[in-house]
């Protein structure tokens, strides 16, 4: 976890109960959910297995251990979880080295949060080696803190990553706005007690108490995020 955390209360959004913004990475800020699936398809093809397109919704947004473990069990591939994890990270890293498209509205939102000095964290199920590569393109300076999936004992859908990020920023989870693209990430953020903006990438996500669903980040700005604080917080 990397951090340059301001003292609590010195950088909260002025005139607002919003204390911090916590953002997912893959499929939320960068258009890379398809990269993971392509890497999975390629690796399993080399192992002599063809992945069912229907499995894509099962593995999207999950931690590497869950997604890779499911695919090993579903295919019966002769490979260990550790071996597969290395191959998938290699395949994904190769793809982002060639192209790393941002999601619509991502650059504008990050710039606005930085300009208003809103404490912001990147919270991803991806491993540290992947996060650091992506940060080189989207700008590490936008984030006071980053949390990787291989740095917590329990990653998404457990609340631990978001609780850790809120704590690191000195923020109350109930006063944090989380932006996520998958049901797994939404579940983690809601279990932590955060307000959630869901921007579905691969599979649909329905509305719920404490959750707002929008079609893209182009519908999200600082004023919108401050307004979330008037909605009831999800039960932890």
XYZ file of C-alpha atoms in Angstrom:
236
model
C 0.000 0.000 0.000
C 1.383 3.418 -0.880
C 0.322 6.544 0.916
C 0.875 10.256 1.246
C -2.092 10.857 3.518
C -3.094 14.367 4.645
C -4.042 15.020 8.247
C -7.707 14.212 8.793
C -9.977 17.198 8.305
C -7.517 19.331 6.369
C -8.530 18.278 2.869
C -12.169 17.320 3.053
C -14.497 18.844 0.482
C -15.428 22.304 1.766
C -19.029 22.700 2.886
C -19.696 19.003 2.368
C -20.013 15.874 4.474
C -18.040 13.983 1.816
C -14.698 13.023 3.349
C -13.066 10.859 0.664
C -13.568 9.226 -2.717
C -12.472 5.613 -3.222
C -12.203 4.308 -6.777
C -11.901 0.874 -8.302
C -9.469 0.544 -11.221
C -10.262 -2.121 -13.860
C -13.478 -1.332 -15.707
C -14.020 1.804 -13.625
C -11.105 4.093 -14.472
C -9.439 2.045 -17.212
C -11.186 -0.007 -19.875
C -9.348 -3.231 -19.048
C -11.958 -5.793 -17.955
C -11.799 -7.196 -21.487
C -8.008 -7.445 -21.196
C -8.341 -9.831 -18.252
C -10.761 -12.062 -20.140
C -8.576 -12.041 -23.252
C -5.572 -13.041 -21.138
C -7.575 -15.845 -19.520
C -8.771 -17.126 -22.903
C -5.217 -17.053 -24.288
C -3.631 -18.816 -21.323
C -6.225 -21.588 -21.211
C -6.056 -22.052 -24.979
C -2.335 -22.723 -24.583
C -3.261 -25.310 -21.947
C -5.659 -26.964 -24.378
C -8.917 -25.599 -22.975
C -11.588 -23.332 -24.400
C -13.350 -20.999 -21.986
C -17.133 -20.696 -22.041
C -18.177 -17.089 -22.742
C -20.771 -17.455 -19.982
C -17.973 -17.716 -17.419
C -16.974 -14.143 -18.105
C -19.672 -12.788 -15.794
C -18.533 -15.219 -13.093
C -14.893 -14.097 -13.021
C -15.316 -10.366 -13.671
C -14.372 -8.117 -10.789
C -13.225 -10.919 -8.549
C -9.871 -11.399 -6.841
C -7.313 -13.375 -8.809
C -7.521 -16.342 -6.439
C -11.278 -16.684 -6.934
C -11.348 -16.082 -10.683
C -8.341 -18.262 -11.465
C -9.491 -20.948 -9.053
C -12.905 -21.085 -10.697
C -11.379 -21.455 -14.173
C -9.044 -24.237 -13.061
C -11.947 -26.135 -11.528
C -14.274 -25.481 -14.483
C -11.760 -26.630 -17.112
C -9.834 -29.257 -15.165
C -6.603 -27.648 -16.406
C -3.373 -29.170 -15.123
C -1.944 -26.021 -13.527
C -1.591 -24.681 -10.003
C -3.172 -21.466 -8.812
C 0.234 -19.857 -8.305
C 1.382 -20.821 -11.805
C -1.822 -19.526 -13.374
C -1.638 -16.253 -11.435
C 1.804 -15.521 -12.900
C 0.657 -16.300 -16.447
C -2.478 -14.157 -16.166
C -0.610 -11.190 -14.719
C 2.008 -11.517 -17.478
C -0.681 -11.613 -20.162
C -2.526 -8.637 -18.725
C 0.645 -6.609 -18.266
C 1.600 -7.265 -21.875
C -1.763 -5.897 -23.029
C -1.631 -2.709 -20.957
C 1.900 -2.068 -22.204
C 0.423 -1.789 -25.714
C -2.727 0.181 -24.884
C -4.415 1.492 -21.756
C -7.692 3.198 -22.649
C -9.353 5.302 -19.961
C -13.069 5.002 -19.337
C -15.100 8.005 -20.570
C -15.076 10.743 -17.954
C -12.248 9.222 -15.884
C -9.556 11.810 -16.661
C -11.935 14.713 -16.059
C -13.161 13.296 -12.729
C -9.656 12.600 -11.426
C -8.542 16.096 -12.397
C -11.533 17.650 -10.603
C -10.936 15.666 -7.411
C -7.272 16.665 -7.442
C -8.063 20.326 -8.106
C -10.395 20.420 -5.077
C -7.942 18.418 -2.936
C -10.483 15.700 -2.144
C -8.713 12.759 -0.451
C -8.831 9.990 -3.045
C -7.747 6.339 -2.973
C -7.430 3.652 -5.610
C -8.802 0.337 -4.311
C -8.311 -2.621 -6.634
C -8.400 -6.421 -6.536
C -5.492 -6.378 -9.006
C -2.011 -7.118 -7.694
C 0.497 -4.394 -6.820
C 2.629 -5.044 -9.915
C -0.402 -4.320 -12.115
C -1.576 -1.271 -10.164
C 1.852 0.350 -10.348
C 1.950 -0.118 -14.117
C -1.482 1.449 -14.521
C -0.634 4.345 -12.179
C 2.187 5.280 -14.505
C -0.427 6.081 -17.154
C -3.351 7.512 -15.195
C -1.227 9.497 -12.740
C -0.183 8.365 -9.268
C -0.440 11.987 -8.106
C -4.235 11.716 -8.197
C -4.233 9.290 -5.263
C -3.232 9.831 -1.655
C -3.316 6.084 -1.116
C -3.591 2.867 -3.135
C -4.677 -0.606 -1.994
C -3.859 -3.742 -4.019
C -5.612 -7.096 -3.877
C -2.464 -8.936 -2.813
C -1.920 -6.565 0.131
C -4.995 -7.514 2.157
C -5.861 -10.825 3.786
C -9.371 -10.675 2.300
C -10.001 -8.711 -0.858
C -13.298 -7.919 -2.602
C -16.138 -8.881 -2.077
C -15.052 -8.556 1.562
C -15.101 -5.014 2.997
C -11.457 -5.085 4.099
C -9.927 -3.118 1.178
C -12.402 -0.258 1.536
C -12.172 -0.202 5.323
C -8.380 -0.062 5.002
C -8.545 2.779 2.478
C -10.986 4.816 4.577
C -8.866 4.303 7.677
C -5.719 5.285 5.820
C -7.347 8.529 4.731
C -8.703 9.190 8.211
C -12.257 9.048 6.899
C -15.514 7.569 8.151
C -16.575 4.851 5.654
C -20.119 6.228 5.791
C -18.734 9.540 4.507
C -16.827 7.932 1.646
C -18.118 7.692 -1.919
C -17.025 4.545 -3.752
C -17.121 4.129 -7.524
C -17.254 0.536 -8.768
C -18.124 -1.338 -11.962
C -18.857 -4.888 -10.763
C -21.202 -6.577 -8.309
C -18.180 -7.930 -6.430
C -16.761 -4.459 -5.863
C -20.156 -3.012 -4.994
C -20.653 -5.748 -2.394
C -17.282 -4.923 -0.811
C -18.005 -1.192 -0.651
C -21.499 -1.667 0.740
C -20.256 -4.135 3.349
C -17.816 -1.412 4.448
C -20.729 1.005 4.873
C -19.787 3.352 2.034
C -22.056 5.201 -0.384
C -21.689 3.539 -3.779
C -21.853 4.704 -7.371
C -22.102 1.690 -9.671
C -20.970 2.156 -13.271
C -21.592 -1.330 -14.732
C -18.961 -2.510 -17.220
C -19.604 -6.146 -18.146
C -22.659 -7.283 -16.174
C -25.684 -5.195 -15.101
C -26.010 -3.908 -11.531
C -29.381 -2.952 -10.104
C -30.130 0.013 -7.813
C -30.407 -0.429 -4.037
C -30.452 1.599 -0.828
C -27.248 3.593 -0.559
C -26.360 2.760 -4.176
C -26.682 4.903 -7.294
C -26.321 3.393 -10.762
C -25.125 5.540 -13.685
C -24.221 4.587 -17.275
C -20.748 6.159 -17.244
C -18.357 8.388 -15.304
C -19.451 11.225 -17.551
C -22.461 11.483 -15.219
C -20.255 11.822 -12.125
C -18.608 14.964 -10.778
C -17.740 16.353 -7.351
C -21.145 17.957 -6.890
C -22.786 14.609 -7.679
C -20.576 12.797 -5.154
C -21.276 15.350 -2.433
C -24.980 14.844 -3.052
C -24.664 11.132 -2.265
C -24.136 11.981 1.385
C -27.827 12.894 1.686
C -28.830 9.282 0.922
C -29.087 6.607 3.656
C -25.861 4.692 4.269
C -25.973 0.935 3.540
C -26.062 -1.400 6.519
C -22.735 -3.054 7.262
